[in-house]
Amino acid sequence: MQHEMPLGCRLDLHDQLGGLPIYNPDNEGERTPAAAARWNEAVCAADGLVISCPEYAHGIPGGLKNALDWLVSGPAAVGKPVMLVHASHRSLVSREALREVLRTMSFRIFAAPELEVPLLGKKLAEYATVLDDAKWRQAIANCLAGFVQFIRQD
Ligand SMILES: Cc1cc2nc3c(=O)[nH]c(=O)nc-3n(C[C@H](O)[C@H](O)[C@H](O)COP(=O)(O)O)c2cc1C
């Protein structure tokens, strides 16, 4: 997705959210851990969020939910455009749960058909075959262009 971003746009990767301390409202304000504060600032500074996550036992992965919880009491999520993208055609239960959480947090959800790149069951070495395919590169580029347009409509 980083390679297919529209001109002038940048996609930063936040793949270390699992390292955040467990959210606790008693540890906010002056006691907010530095990593949680940095995450909050990054979301505040971003024009939009792209979320891609697996589903475990029909649930939102704990690390992602915890990272979202760190945003709840501040303004980071309010009106912030967000798009879900998927590497599996399954995970339907957690997608709905995630949308409900995002709605509750006042994110602005990009409602276009969600991108599903068929990577489920493939080995890491096989990913390039799918991701280098012109059809999928175009699908990814289209989806990002649509999301950027959605952000700019705000
Ligand atoms: C413990 C465990 C539970 C899972 N539960 C679900 C599930 O409820 N629904 C689903 O669609 N996929 C489920 N999966 C599949 C994962 O969401 C994911 O598609 C799979 O682990 C492949 O991702 P990876 O290539 O990043 O490992 C589960 C996987 C694991 C390891």
PDB file of C-alpha atoms and ligand atoms in Angstrom:
ATOM      1  CA  MET A   1       0.000   0.000   0.000  1.00  0.00           C
ATOM      2  CA  GLN A   2       2.897   2.352   0.743  1.00  0.00           C
ATOM      3  CA  HIS A   3       4.049   1.885  -2.881  1.00  0.00           C
ATOM      4  CA  GLU A   4       0.608   2.677  -4.307  1.00  0.00           C
ATOM      5  CA  MET A   5      -0.098   5.886  -2.402  1.00  0.00           C
ATOM      6  CA  PRO A   6      -1.424   8.803  -4.487  1.00  0.00           C
ATOM      7  CA  LEU A   7       1.114  11.519  -5.301  1.00  0.00           C
ATOM      8  CA  GLY A   8       1.858  13.777  -2.341  1.00  0.00           C
ATOM      9  CA  CYS A   9       0.499  11.287   0.230  1.00  0.00           C
ATOM     10  CA  ARG A  10       2.431   9.131   2.678  1.00  0.00           C
ATOM     11  CA  LEU A  11       1.421   6.004   4.594  1.00  0.00           C
ATOM     12  CA  ASP A  12       3.298   5.438   7.866  1.00  0.00           C
ATOM     13  CA  LEU A  13       3.356   1.937   9.301  1.00  0.00           C
ATOM     14  CA  HIS A  14       2.467   1.383  12.980  1.00  0.00           C
ATOM     15  CA  ASP A  15       3.118  -2.315  13.394  1.00  0.00           C
ATOM     16  CA  GLN A  16       4.358  -2.177  16.999  1.00  0.00           C
ATOM     17  CA  LEU A  17       1.022  -1.399  18.670  1.00  0.00           C
ATOM     18  CA  GLY A  18       1.230  -4.701  20.547  1.00  0.00           C
ATOM     19  CA  GLY A  19       4.049  -3.165  22.629  1.00  0.00           C
ATOM     20  CA  LEU A  20       1.788  -0.537  24.211  1.00  0.00           C
ATOM     21  CA  PRO A  21       1.051  -0.949  27.936  1.00  0.00           C
ATOM     22  CA  ILE A  22      -2.446  -2.179  28.773  1.00  0.00           C
ATOM     23  CA  TYR A  23      -4.849   0.778  28.780  1.00  0.00           C
ATOM     24  CA  ASN A  24      -5.968   2.022  32.165  1.00  0.00           C
ATOM     25  CA  PRO A  25      -7.812   5.338  32.582  1.00  0.00           C
ATOM     26  CA  ASP A  26      -6.004   5.790  35.911  1.00  0.00           C
ATOM     27  CA  ASN A  27      -2.770   6.064  33.908  1.00  0.00           C
ATOM     28  CA  GLU A  28      -3.788   8.961  31.703  1.00  0.00           C
ATOM     29  CA  GLY A  29      -2.829  12.609  31.798  1.00  0.00           C
ATOM     30  CA  GLU A  30       0.491  13.155  33.540  1.00  0.00           C
ATOM     31  CA  ARG A  31       0.850   9.385  33.933  1.00  0.00           C
ATOM     32  CA  THR A  32       0.294   8.503  30.261  1.00  0.00           C
ATOM     33  CA  PRO A  33       3.124   6.181  29.165  1.00  0.00           C
ATOM     34  CA  ALA A  34       5.424   7.764  26.545  1.00  0.00           C
ATOM     35  CA  ALA A  35       4.622   5.116  23.896  1.00  0.00           C
ATOM     36  CA  ALA A  36       0.869   5.710  24.299  1.00  0.00           C
ATOM     37  CA  ALA A  37       1.375   9.492  24.089  1.00  0.00           C
ATOM     38  CA  ARG A  38       3.438   9.072  20.877  1.00  0.00           C
ATOM     39  CA  TRP A  39       0.714   6.847  19.383  1.00  0.00           C
ATOM     40  CA  ASN A  40      -1.944   9.402  20.296  1.00  0.00           C
ATOM     41  CA  GLU A  41       0.076  12.238  18.741  1.00  0.00           C
ATOM     42  CA  ALA A  42       0.648  10.211  15.563  1.00  0.00           C
ATOM     43  CA  VAL A  43      -3.096   9.626  15.159  1.00  0.00           C
ATOM     44  CA  CYS A  44      -3.853  13.298  15.859  1.00  0.00           C
ATOM     45  CA  ALA A  45      -1.318  14.337  13.195  1.00  0.00           C
ATOM     46  CA  ALA A  46      -2.562  11.855  10.574  1.00  0.00           C
ATOM     47  CA  ASP A  47      -5.183  12.858   8.028  1.00  0.00           C
ATOM     48  CA  GLY A  48      -6.633   9.340   8.166  1.00  0.00           C
ATOM     49  CA  LEU A  49      -6.089   5.807   9.405  1.00  0.00           C
ATOM     50  CA  VAL A  50      -5.885   2.547   7.449  1.00  0.00           C
ATOM     51  CA  ILE A  51      -6.483  -0.492   9.675  1.00  0.00           C
ATOM     52  CA  SER A  52      -5.586  -4.039   8.706  1.00  0.00           C
ATOM     53  CA  CYS A  53      -5.756  -6.788  11.304  1.00  0.00           C
ATOM     54  CA  PRO A  54      -6.450 -10.503  11.693  1.00  0.00           C
ATOM     55  CA  GLU A  55      -9.415 -12.010  13.555  1.00  0.00           C
ATOM     56  CA  TYR A  56      -8.800 -14.327  16.485  1.00  0.00           C
ATOM     57  CA  ALA A  57     -11.731 -16.390  17.866  1.00  0.00           C
ATOM     58  CA  HIS A  58     -14.204 -13.981  16.254  1.00  0.00           C
ATOM     59  CA  GLY A  59     -12.635 -11.051  18.100  1.00  0.00           C
ATOM     60  CA  ILE A  60     -10.653  -7.878  17.452  1.00  0.00           C
ATOM     61  CA  PRO A  61      -6.984  -8.624  18.242  1.00  0.00           C
ATOM     62  CA  GLY A  62      -6.304  -7.470  21.809  1.00  0.00           C
ATOM     63  CA  GLY A  63      -3.320  -5.360  20.770  1.00  0.00           C
ATOM     64  CA  LEU A  64      -5.386  -3.334  18.325  1.00  0.00           C
ATOM     65  CA  LYS A  65      -8.298  -2.861  20.740  1.00  0.00           C
ATOM     66  CA  ASN A  66      -5.845  -1.757  23.419  1.00  0.00           C
ATOM     67  CA  ALA A  67      -4.262   0.762  21.022  1.00  0.00           C
ATOM     68  CA  LEU A  68      -7.723   2.132  20.186  1.00  0.00           C
ATOM     69  CA  ASP A  69      -8.588   2.352  23.891  1.00  0.00           C
ATOM     70  CA  TRP A  70      -5.606   4.694  24.397  1.00  0.00           C
ATOM     71  CA  LEU A  71      -7.343   7.131  22.005  1.00  0.00           C
ATOM     72  CA  VAL A  72     -10.813   7.100  23.549  1.00  0.00           C
ATOM     73  CA  SER A  73     -10.630   9.941  26.049  1.00  0.00           C
ATOM     74  CA  GLY A  74      -8.869  12.418  23.741  1.00  0.00           C
ATOM     75  CA  PRO A  75      -9.800  14.093  20.455  1.00  0.00           C
ATOM     76  CA  ALA A  76      -7.641  11.856  18.190  1.00  0.00           C
ATOM     77  CA  ALA A  77     -10.479   9.735  16.820  1.00  0.00           C
ATOM     78  CA  VAL A  78     -13.204  12.353  16.547  1.00  0.00           C
ATOM     79  CA  GLY A  79     -14.110  12.824  12.881  1.00  0.00           C
ATOM     80  CA  LYS A  80     -10.908  11.051  11.808  1.00  0.00           C
ATOM     81  CA  PRO A  81     -11.325   9.207   8.491  1.00  0.00           C
ATOM     82  CA  VAL A  82     -10.608   5.489   8.779  1.00  0.00           C
ATOM     83  CA  MET A  83     -10.534   2.663   6.244  1.00  0.00           C
ATOM     84  CA  LEU A  84     -10.409  -1.090   6.853  1.00  0.00           C
ATOM     85  CA  VAL A  85      -8.431  -3.306   4.471  1.00  0.00           C
ATOM     86  CA  HIS A  86      -8.099  -7.071   4.632  1.00  0.00           C
ATOM     87  CA  ALA A  87      -5.685  -9.846   3.731  1.00  0.00           C
ATOM     88  CA  SER A  88      -8.390 -12.476   4.295  1.00  0.00           C
ATOM     89  CA  HIS A  89     -11.918 -12.875   2.953  1.00  0.00           C
ATOM     90  CA  ARG A  90     -12.921 -14.240   6.381  1.00  0.00           C
ATOM     91  CA  SER A  91     -12.768 -12.296   9.671  1.00  0.00           C
ATOM     92  CA  LEU A  92     -16.336 -11.048   9.151  1.00  0.00           C
ATOM     93  CA  VAL A  93     -17.301 -11.063  12.847  1.00  0.00           C
ATOM     94  CA  SER A  94     -14.360  -8.957  14.020  1.00  0.00           C
ATOM     95  CA  ARG A  95     -14.820  -6.540  11.107  1.00  0.00           C
ATOM     96  CA  GLU A  96     -18.330  -5.752  12.343  1.00  0.00           C
ATOM     97  CA  ALA A  97     -17.126  -5.485  15.949  1.00  0.00           C
ATOM     98  CA  LEU A  98     -14.317  -3.183  14.846  1.00  0.00           C
ATOM     99  CA  ARG A  99     -16.697  -0.959  12.877  1.00  0.00           C
ATOM    100  CA  GLU A 100     -18.916  -0.704  15.984  1.00  0.00           C
ATOM    101  CA  VAL A 101     -15.919   0.342  18.121  1.00  0.00           C
ATOM    102  CA  LEU A 102     -14.797   2.871  15.505  1.00  0.00           C
ATOM    103  CA  ARG A 103     -18.326   4.302  15.200  1.00  0.00           C
ATOM    104  CA  THR A 104     -18.567   4.598  18.992  1.00  0.00           C
ATOM    105  CA  MET A 105     -15.253   6.449  19.041  1.00  0.00           C
ATOM    106  CA  SER A 106     -16.618   8.894  16.391  1.00  0.00           C
ATOM    107  CA  PHE A 107     -14.207   7.882  13.636  1.00  0.00           C
ATOM    108  CA  ARG A 108     -15.523   8.710  10.137  1.00  0.00           C
ATOM    109  CA  ILE A 109     -15.619   5.303   8.417  1.00  0.00           C
ATOM    110  CA  PHE A 110     -14.921   5.059   4.674  1.00  0.00           C
ATOM    111  CA  ALA A 111     -17.919   2.978   3.607  1.00  0.00           C
ATOM    112  CA  ALA A 112     -16.779   1.964   0.106  1.00  0.00           C
ATOM    113  CA  PRO A 113     -16.436  -1.801  -0.495  1.00  0.00           C
ATOM    114  CA  GLU A 114     -13.458  -2.834   1.631  1.00  0.00           C
ATOM    115  CA  LEU A 115     -10.286  -4.014  -0.089  1.00  0.00           C
ATOM    116  CA  GLU A 116      -9.645  -7.748   0.311  1.00  0.00           C
ATOM    117  CA  VAL A 117      -6.277  -8.908  -1.007  1.00  0.00           C
ATOM    118  CA  PRO A 118      -6.257 -12.746  -1.091  1.00  0.00           C
ATOM    119  CA  LEU A 119      -3.219 -13.546   1.041  1.00  0.00           C
ATOM    120  CA  LEU A 120      -4.865 -16.035   3.407  1.00  0.00           C
ATOM    121  CA  GLY A 121      -3.119 -19.414   3.417  1.00  0.00           C
ATOM    122  CA  LYS A 122      -0.163 -18.129   1.395  1.00  0.00           C
ATOM    123  CA  LYS A 123       3.413 -18.224   2.596  1.00  0.00           C
ATOM    124  CA  LEU A 124       5.356 -14.970   2.974  1.00  0.00           C
ATOM    125  CA  ALA A 125       7.419 -15.865  -0.120  1.00  0.00           C
ATOM    126  CA  GLU A 126       4.200 -16.127  -2.160  1.00  0.00           C
ATOM    127  CA  TYR A 127       2.883 -12.681  -1.149  1.00  0.00           C
ATOM    128  CA  ALA A 128       4.939 -10.936  -3.849  1.00  0.00           C
ATOM    129  CA  THR A 129       3.189 -12.961  -6.564  1.00  0.00           C
ATOM    130  CA  VAL A 130      -0.145 -11.495  -5.490  1.00  0.00           C
ATOM    131  CA  LEU A 131       1.098  -8.021  -4.588  1.00  0.00           C
ATOM    132  CA  ASP A 132       3.083  -7.581  -7.840  1.00  0.00           C
ATOM    133  CA  ASP A 133       0.082  -8.620  -9.923  1.00  0.00           C
ATOM    134  CA  ALA A 134      -1.071  -5.593 -11.948  1.00  0.00           C
ATOM    135  CA  LYS A 135      -4.726  -6.322 -11.073  1.00  0.00           C
ATOM    136  CA  TRP A 136      -4.097  -6.164  -7.334  1.00  0.00           C
ATOM    137  CA  ARG A 137      -1.741  -3.177  -7.587  1.00  0.00           C
ATOM    138  CA  GLN A 138      -4.508  -1.343  -9.419  1.00  0.00           C
ATOM    139  CA  ALA A 139      -7.124  -2.419  -6.864  1.00  0.00           C
ATOM    140  CA  ILE A 140      -4.905  -1.177  -4.025  1.00  0.00           C
ATOM    141  CA  ALA A 141      -4.183   2.112  -5.829  1.00  0.00           C
ATOM    142  CA  ASN A 142      -7.902   2.645  -6.537  1.00  0.00           C
ATOM    143  CA  CYS A 143      -8.841   1.974  -2.940  1.00  0.00           C
ATOM    144  CA  LEU A 144      -6.215   4.429  -1.641  1.00  0.00           C
ATOM    145  CA  ALA A 145      -7.252   7.075  -4.171  1.00  0.00           C
ATOM    146  CA  GLY A 146     -10.874   6.664  -3.030  1.00  0.00           C
ATOM    147  CA  PHE A 147      -9.857   7.030   0.607  1.00  0.00           C
ATOM    148  CA  VAL A 148      -7.778  10.148  -0.078  1.00  0.00           C
ATOM    149  CA  GLN A 149     -10.755  11.662  -1.902  1.00  0.00           C
ATOM    150  CA  PHE A 150     -12.954  10.786   1.107  1.00  0.00           C
ATOM    151  CA  ILE A 151     -10.445  12.541   3.405  1.00  0.00           C
ATOM    152  CA  ARG A 152     -10.366  15.620   1.181  1.00  0.00           C
ATOM    153  CA  GLN A 153     -14.179  15.851   1.158  1.00  0.00           C
ATOM    154  CA  ASP A 154     -14.046  16.630   4.870  1.00  0.00           C
TER     155      ASP A 154
HETATM  156  C1  LIG B   1      -5.638 -18.684  17.295  1.00  0.00           C
HETATM  157  C2  LIG B   1      -6.213 -18.231  15.993  1.00  0.00           C
HETATM  158  C3  LIG B   1      -7.551 -17.969  15.912  1.00  0.00           C
HETATM  159  C4  LIG B   1      -8.106 -17.526  14.706  1.00  0.00           C
HETATM  160  N1  LIG B   1      -9.427 -17.250  14.657  1.00  0.00           N
HETATM  161  C5  LIG B   1      -9.969 -16.811  13.486  1.00  0.00           C
HETATM  162  C6  LIG B   1     -11.359 -16.467  13.410  1.00  0.00           C
HETATM  163  O1  LIG B   1     -12.101 -16.534  14.365  1.00  0.00           O
HETATM  164  N2  LIG B   1     -11.823 -16.025  12.200  1.00  0.00           N
HETATM  165  C7  LIG B   1     -11.021 -15.881  11.089  1.00  0.00           C
HETATM  166  O2  LIG B   1     -11.505 -15.458  10.038  1.00  0.00           O
HETATM  167  N3  LIG B   1      -9.706 -16.187  11.151  1.00  0.00           N
HETATM  168  C8  LIG B   1      -9.161 -16.646  12.301  1.00  0.00           C
HETATM  169  N4  LIG B   1      -7.827 -16.941  12.365  1.00  0.00           N
HETATM  170  C9  LIG B   1      -6.990 -16.675  11.187  1.00  0.00           C
HETATM  171  C10 LIG B   1      -6.244 -15.366  11.342  1.00  0.00           C
HETATM  172  O3  LIG B   1      -7.144 -14.279  11.457  1.00  0.00           O
HETATM  173  C11 LIG B   1      -5.326 -15.087  10.137  1.00  0.00           C
HETATM  174  O4  LIG B   1      -6.084 -15.022   8.971  1.00  0.00           O
HETATM  175  C12 LIG B   1      -4.303 -16.178   9.999  1.00  0.00           C
HETATM  176  O5  LIG B   1      -3.625 -16.342  11.233  1.00  0.00           O
HETATM  177  C13 LIG B   1      -3.280 -15.866   8.906  1.00  0.00           C
HETATM  178  O6  LIG B   1      -2.640 -14.685   9.224  1.00  0.00           O
HETATM  179  P1  LIG B   1      -1.047 -14.592   9.209  1.00  0.00           P
HETATM  180  O7  LIG B   1      -0.659 -14.996   7.815  1.00  0.00           O
HETATM  181  O8  LIG B   1      -0.764 -13.158   9.530  1.00  0.00           O
HETATM  182  O9  LIG B   1      -0.610 -15.543  10.258  1.00  0.00           O
HETATM  183  C14 LIG B   1      -7.280 -17.380  13.559  1.00  0.00           C
HETATM  184  C15 LIG B   1      -5.915 -17.656  13.672  1.00  0.00           C
HETATM  185  C16 LIG B   1      -5.378 -18.077  14.855  1.00  0.00           C
HETATM  186  C17 LIG B   1      -3.907 -18.363  14.925  1.00  0.00           C
END
